[in-house]
mmCIF file with all atom_site columns, C-alpha atoms in Angstrom:
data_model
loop_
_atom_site.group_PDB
_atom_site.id
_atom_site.type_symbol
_atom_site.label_atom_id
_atom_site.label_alt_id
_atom_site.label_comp_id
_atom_site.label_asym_id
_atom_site.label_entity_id
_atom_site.label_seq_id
_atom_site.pdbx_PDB_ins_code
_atom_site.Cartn_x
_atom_site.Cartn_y
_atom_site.Cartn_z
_atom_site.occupancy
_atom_site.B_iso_or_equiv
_atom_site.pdbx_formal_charge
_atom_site.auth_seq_id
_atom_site.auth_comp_id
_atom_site.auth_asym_id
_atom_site.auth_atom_id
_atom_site.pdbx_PDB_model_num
ATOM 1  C CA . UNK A 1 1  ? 80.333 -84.852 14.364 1.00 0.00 ? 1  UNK A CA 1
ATOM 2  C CA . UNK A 1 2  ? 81.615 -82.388 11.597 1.00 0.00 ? 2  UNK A CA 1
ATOM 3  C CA . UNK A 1 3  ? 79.680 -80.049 10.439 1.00 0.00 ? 3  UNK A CA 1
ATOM 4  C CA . UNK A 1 4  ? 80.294 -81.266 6.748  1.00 0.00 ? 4  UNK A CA 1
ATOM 5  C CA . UNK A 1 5  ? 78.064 -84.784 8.193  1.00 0.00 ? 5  UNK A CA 1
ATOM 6  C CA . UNK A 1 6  ? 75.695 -82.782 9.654  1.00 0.00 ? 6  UNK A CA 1
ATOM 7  C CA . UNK A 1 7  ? 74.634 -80.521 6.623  1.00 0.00 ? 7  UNK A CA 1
ATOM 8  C CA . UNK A 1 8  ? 75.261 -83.019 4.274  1.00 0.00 ? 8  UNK A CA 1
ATOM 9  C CA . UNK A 1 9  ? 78.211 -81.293 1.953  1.00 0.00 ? 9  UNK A CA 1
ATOM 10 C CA . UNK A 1 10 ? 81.640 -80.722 1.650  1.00 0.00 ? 10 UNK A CA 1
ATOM 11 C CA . UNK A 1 11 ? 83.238 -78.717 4.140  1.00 0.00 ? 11 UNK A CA 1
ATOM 12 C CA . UNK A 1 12 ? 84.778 -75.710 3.507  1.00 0.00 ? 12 UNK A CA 1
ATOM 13 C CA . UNK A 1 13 ? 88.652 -75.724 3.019  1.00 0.00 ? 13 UNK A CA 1
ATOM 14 C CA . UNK A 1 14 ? 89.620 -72.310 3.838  1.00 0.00 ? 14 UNK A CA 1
ATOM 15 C CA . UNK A 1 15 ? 87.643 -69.057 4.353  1.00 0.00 ? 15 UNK A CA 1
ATOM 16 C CA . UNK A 1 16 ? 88.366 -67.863 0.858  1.00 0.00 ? 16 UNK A CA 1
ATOM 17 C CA . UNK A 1 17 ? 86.043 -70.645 -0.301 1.00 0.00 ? 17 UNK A CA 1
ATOM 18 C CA . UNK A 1 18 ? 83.352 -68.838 1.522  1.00 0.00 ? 18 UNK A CA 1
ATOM 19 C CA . UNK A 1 19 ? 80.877 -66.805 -0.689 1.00 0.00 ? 19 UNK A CA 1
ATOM 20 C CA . UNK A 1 20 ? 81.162 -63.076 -0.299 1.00 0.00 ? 20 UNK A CA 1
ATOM 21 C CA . UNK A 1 21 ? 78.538 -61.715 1.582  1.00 0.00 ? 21 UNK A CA 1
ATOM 22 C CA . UNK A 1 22 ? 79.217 -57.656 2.634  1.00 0.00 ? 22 UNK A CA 1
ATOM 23 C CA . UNK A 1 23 ? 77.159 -55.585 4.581  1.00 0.00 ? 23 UNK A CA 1
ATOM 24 C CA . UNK A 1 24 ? 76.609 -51.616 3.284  1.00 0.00 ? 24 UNK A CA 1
ATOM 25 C CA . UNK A 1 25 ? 74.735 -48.942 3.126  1.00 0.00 ? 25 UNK A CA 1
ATOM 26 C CA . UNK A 1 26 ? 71.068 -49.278 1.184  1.00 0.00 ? 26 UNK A CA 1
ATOM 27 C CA . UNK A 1 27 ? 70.790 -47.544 -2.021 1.00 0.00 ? 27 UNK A CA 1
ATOM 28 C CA . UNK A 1 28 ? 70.682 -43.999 -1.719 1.00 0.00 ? 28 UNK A CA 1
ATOM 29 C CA . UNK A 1 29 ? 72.549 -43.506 1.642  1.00 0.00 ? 29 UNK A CA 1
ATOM 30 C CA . UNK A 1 30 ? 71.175 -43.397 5.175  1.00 0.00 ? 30 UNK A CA 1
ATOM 31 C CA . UNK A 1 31 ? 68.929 -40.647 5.964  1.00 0.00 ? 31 UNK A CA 1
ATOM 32 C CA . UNK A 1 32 ? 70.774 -37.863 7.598  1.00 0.00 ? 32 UNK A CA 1
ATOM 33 C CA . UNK A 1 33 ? 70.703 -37.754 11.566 1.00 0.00 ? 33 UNK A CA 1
ATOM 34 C CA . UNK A 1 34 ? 69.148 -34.933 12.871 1.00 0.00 ? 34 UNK A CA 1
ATOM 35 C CA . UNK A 1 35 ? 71.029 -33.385 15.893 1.00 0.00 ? 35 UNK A CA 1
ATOM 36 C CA . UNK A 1 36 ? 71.419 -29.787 17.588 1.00 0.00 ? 36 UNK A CA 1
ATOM 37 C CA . UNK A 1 37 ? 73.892 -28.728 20.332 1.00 0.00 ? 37 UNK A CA 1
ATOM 38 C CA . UNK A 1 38 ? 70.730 -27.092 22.737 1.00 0.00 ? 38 UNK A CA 1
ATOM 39 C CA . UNK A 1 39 ? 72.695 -25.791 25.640 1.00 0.00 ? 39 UNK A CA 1
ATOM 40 C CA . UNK A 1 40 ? 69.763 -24.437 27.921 1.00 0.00 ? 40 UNK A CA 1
ATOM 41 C CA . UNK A 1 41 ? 71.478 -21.058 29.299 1.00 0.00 ? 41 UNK A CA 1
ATOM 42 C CA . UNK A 1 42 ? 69.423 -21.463 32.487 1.00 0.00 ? 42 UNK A CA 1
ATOM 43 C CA . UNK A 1 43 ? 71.029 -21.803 36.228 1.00 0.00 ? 43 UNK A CA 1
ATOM 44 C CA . UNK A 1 44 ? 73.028 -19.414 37.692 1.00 0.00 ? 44 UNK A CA 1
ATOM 45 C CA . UNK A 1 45 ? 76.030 -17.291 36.464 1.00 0.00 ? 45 UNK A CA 1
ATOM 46 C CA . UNK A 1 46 ? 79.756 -18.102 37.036 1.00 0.00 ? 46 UNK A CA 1
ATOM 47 C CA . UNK A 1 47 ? 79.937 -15.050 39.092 1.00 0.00 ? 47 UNK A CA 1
ATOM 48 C CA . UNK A 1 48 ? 77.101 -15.986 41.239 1.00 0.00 ? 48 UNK A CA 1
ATOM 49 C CA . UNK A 1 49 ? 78.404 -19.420 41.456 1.00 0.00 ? 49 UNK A CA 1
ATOM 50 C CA . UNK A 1 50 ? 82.339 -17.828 42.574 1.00 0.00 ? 50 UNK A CA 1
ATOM 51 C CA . UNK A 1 51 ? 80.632 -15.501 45.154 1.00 0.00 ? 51 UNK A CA 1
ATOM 52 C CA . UNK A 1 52 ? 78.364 -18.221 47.082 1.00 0.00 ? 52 UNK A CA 1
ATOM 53 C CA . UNK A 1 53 ? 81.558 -20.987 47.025 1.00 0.00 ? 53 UNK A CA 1
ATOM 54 C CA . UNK A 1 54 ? 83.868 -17.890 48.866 1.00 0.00 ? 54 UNK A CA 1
ATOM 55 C CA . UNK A 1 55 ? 80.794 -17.160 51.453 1.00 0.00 ? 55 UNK A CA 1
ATOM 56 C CA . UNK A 1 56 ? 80.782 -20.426 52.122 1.00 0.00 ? 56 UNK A CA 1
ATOM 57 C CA . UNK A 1 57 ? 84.400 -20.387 52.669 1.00 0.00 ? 57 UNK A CA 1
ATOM 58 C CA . UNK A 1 58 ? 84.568 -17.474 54.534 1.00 0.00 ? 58 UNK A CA 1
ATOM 59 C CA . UNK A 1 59 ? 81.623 -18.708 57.041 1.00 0.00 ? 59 UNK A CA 1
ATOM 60 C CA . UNK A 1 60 ? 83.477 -21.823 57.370 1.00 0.00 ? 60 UNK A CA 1
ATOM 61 C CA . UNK A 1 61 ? 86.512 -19.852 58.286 1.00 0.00 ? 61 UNK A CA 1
ATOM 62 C CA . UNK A 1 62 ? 84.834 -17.901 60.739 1.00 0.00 ? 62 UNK A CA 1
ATOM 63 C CA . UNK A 1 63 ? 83.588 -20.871 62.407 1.00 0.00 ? 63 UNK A CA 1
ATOM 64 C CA . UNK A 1 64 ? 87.081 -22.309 61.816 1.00 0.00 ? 64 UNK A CA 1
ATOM 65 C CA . UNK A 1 65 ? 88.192 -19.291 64.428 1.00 0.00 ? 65 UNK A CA 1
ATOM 66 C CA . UNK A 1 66 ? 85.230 -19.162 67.062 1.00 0.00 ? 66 UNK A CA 1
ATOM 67 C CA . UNK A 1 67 ? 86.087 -23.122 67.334 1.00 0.00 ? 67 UNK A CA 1
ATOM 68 C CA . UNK A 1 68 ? 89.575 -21.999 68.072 1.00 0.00 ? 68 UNK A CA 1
ATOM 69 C CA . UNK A 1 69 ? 88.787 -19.354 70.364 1.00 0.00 ? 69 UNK A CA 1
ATOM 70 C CA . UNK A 1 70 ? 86.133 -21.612 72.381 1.00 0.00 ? 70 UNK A CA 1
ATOM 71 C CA . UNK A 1 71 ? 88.973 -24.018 72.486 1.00 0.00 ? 71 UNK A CA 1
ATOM 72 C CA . UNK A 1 72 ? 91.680 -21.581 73.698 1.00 0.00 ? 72 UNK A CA 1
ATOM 73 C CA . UNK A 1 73 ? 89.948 -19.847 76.313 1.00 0.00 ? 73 UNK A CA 1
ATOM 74 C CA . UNK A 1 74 ? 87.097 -22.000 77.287 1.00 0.00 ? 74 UNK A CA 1
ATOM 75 C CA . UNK A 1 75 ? 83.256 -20.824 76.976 1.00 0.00 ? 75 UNK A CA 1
ATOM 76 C CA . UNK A 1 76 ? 83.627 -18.595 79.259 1.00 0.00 ? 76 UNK A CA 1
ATOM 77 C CA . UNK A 1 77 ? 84.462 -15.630 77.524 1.00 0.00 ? 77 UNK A CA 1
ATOM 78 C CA . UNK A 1 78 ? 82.485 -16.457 74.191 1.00 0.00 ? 78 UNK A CA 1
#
């Protein structure tokens, strides 16, 4: 079935036929949307962030040696 039997009119020959229906803005504009960039300055600073990533780094090193020591000269001496 074509649409044109089912609602009973003449179908539409091309889209131009169509009536002009365009979506917009209402009268007057939207209202304005309220927004602020609120970057909480809380947590730690980059400096205290740098020093506890290179203590970690040097305690893994550390344990990076004593691993290598255990593992060249046995226990033992450790």
């Amino acid at each position: 079935m074509t649409e044109a039997m089912i609602r009973k009119k003449a179908g539409m020959a091309s889209v131009k036929d169509m009536p002009l229906l365009q979506d917009g803005p209402p009268p007057g504009g939207f209202a304005p949307v309220r927004f602020a960039r609120r970057i909480p300055n809380t947590g730690p600073s980059a400096l205290a962030i740098f020093l506890t990533a290179f203590g970690a780094f040097s305690w893994g090193m550390y344990q990076v040696g004593v691993g290598n020591k255990k593992r060249r000269y046995g226990t033992f001496f450790l």
